[in-house]
Amino acid sequence: MIKEQKATEHMNEELIRMIKLRIQGLPDEVEKFSKQLKKDGYHFLMESDDYPNRNSEYVRRYV
């Protein structure tokens, strides 16, 4: 059985003040990952719309 864990469980939360993150993948993967981060207790000061990558089905979102 695989243990479910936070996406960033290995990080020391005391050291993290603010980071800028680009999430990139298929639209549904980006949405799922963003929701999981929020579920894990991370707060986004800002979240962009999805931007399509050129010549690709992938998108990117900035948080």
Tab-separated table of C-alpha atoms in Angstrom:
chain	number	residue	atom	x	y	z
A	1	MET	CA	0.000	0.000	0.000
A	2	ILE	CA	1.341	3.425	-0.966
A	3	LYS	CA	1.250	6.100	1.737
A	4	GLU	CA	-0.472	9.303	0.600
A	5	GLN	CA	1.520	12.376	1.518
A	6	LYS	CA	1.623	16.113	0.990
A	7	ALA	CA	3.271	17.254	-2.225
A	8	THR	CA	5.893	19.112	-0.144
A	9	GLU	CA	5.992	16.955	2.997
A	10	HIS	CA	9.785	16.716	2.891
A	11	MET	CA	10.231	20.515	3.248
A	12	ASN	CA	10.782	22.284	6.546
A	13	GLU	CA	7.763	24.619	6.742
A	14	GLU	CA	9.554	27.003	9.123
A	15	LEU	CA	12.062	27.903	6.392
A	16	ILE	CA	9.485	28.724	3.724
A	17	ARG	CA	8.218	32.312	3.794
A	18	MET	CA	7.202	32.887	0.195
A	19	ILE	CA	7.932	31.192	-3.095
A	20	LYS	CA	6.879	31.833	-6.659
A	21	LEU	CA	5.888	28.672	-8.453
A	22	ARG	CA	5.101	27.776	-12.051
A	23	ILE	CA	2.918	24.702	-12.402
A	24	GLN	CA	3.066	23.166	-15.859
A	25	GLY	CA	1.235	20.183	-17.340
A	26	LEU	CA	-2.027	19.132	-18.905
A	27	PRO	CA	-4.914	21.429	-17.884
A	28	ASP	CA	-6.590	18.865	-15.611
A	29	GLU	CA	-3.256	17.942	-13.974
A	30	VAL	CA	-2.475	21.600	-13.247
A	31	GLU	CA	-5.921	22.075	-11.704
A	32	LYS	CA	-5.612	18.903	-9.618
A	33	PHE	CA	-2.133	19.840	-8.339
A	34	SER	CA	-3.238	23.397	-7.439
A	35	LYS	CA	-6.214	22.034	-5.504
A	36	GLN	CA	-3.973	19.531	-3.695
A	37	LEU	CA	-1.579	22.277	-2.597
A	38	LYS	CA	-4.513	24.246	-1.169
A	39	LYS	CA	-5.855	21.115	0.516
A	40	ASP	CA	-2.420	20.595	2.090
A	41	GLY	CA	-2.709	24.040	3.694
A	42	TYR	CA	-0.768	26.264	1.313
A	43	HIS	CA	-2.119	29.778	0.761
A	44	PHE	CA	-1.760	31.472	-2.632
A	45	LEU	CA	-1.345	35.247	-2.562
A	46	MET	CA	-2.111	35.224	-6.279
A	47	GLU	CA	-2.997	32.623	-8.868
A	48	SER	CA	-2.877	33.294	-12.585
A	49	ASP	CA	-5.138	31.935	-15.277
A	50	ASP	CA	-3.793	29.048	-17.339
A	51	TYR	CA	-1.516	30.114	-20.203
A	52	PRO	CA	-1.206	27.737	-23.179
A	53	ASN	CA	2.306	26.656	-24.154
A	54	ARG	CA	3.173	27.186	-27.810
A	55	ASN	CA	2.635	24.216	-30.115
A	56	SER	CA	1.577	22.030	-27.178
A	57	GLU	CA	-1.457	20.820	-25.266
A	58	TYR	CA	0.261	21.812	-22.003
A	59	VAL	CA	-0.509	24.911	-19.958
A	60	ARG	CA	1.262	26.811	-17.215
A	61	ARG	CA	-0.126	28.544	-14.148
A	62	TYR	CA	1.750	30.865	-11.827
A	63	VAL	CA	1.099	30.891	-8.092
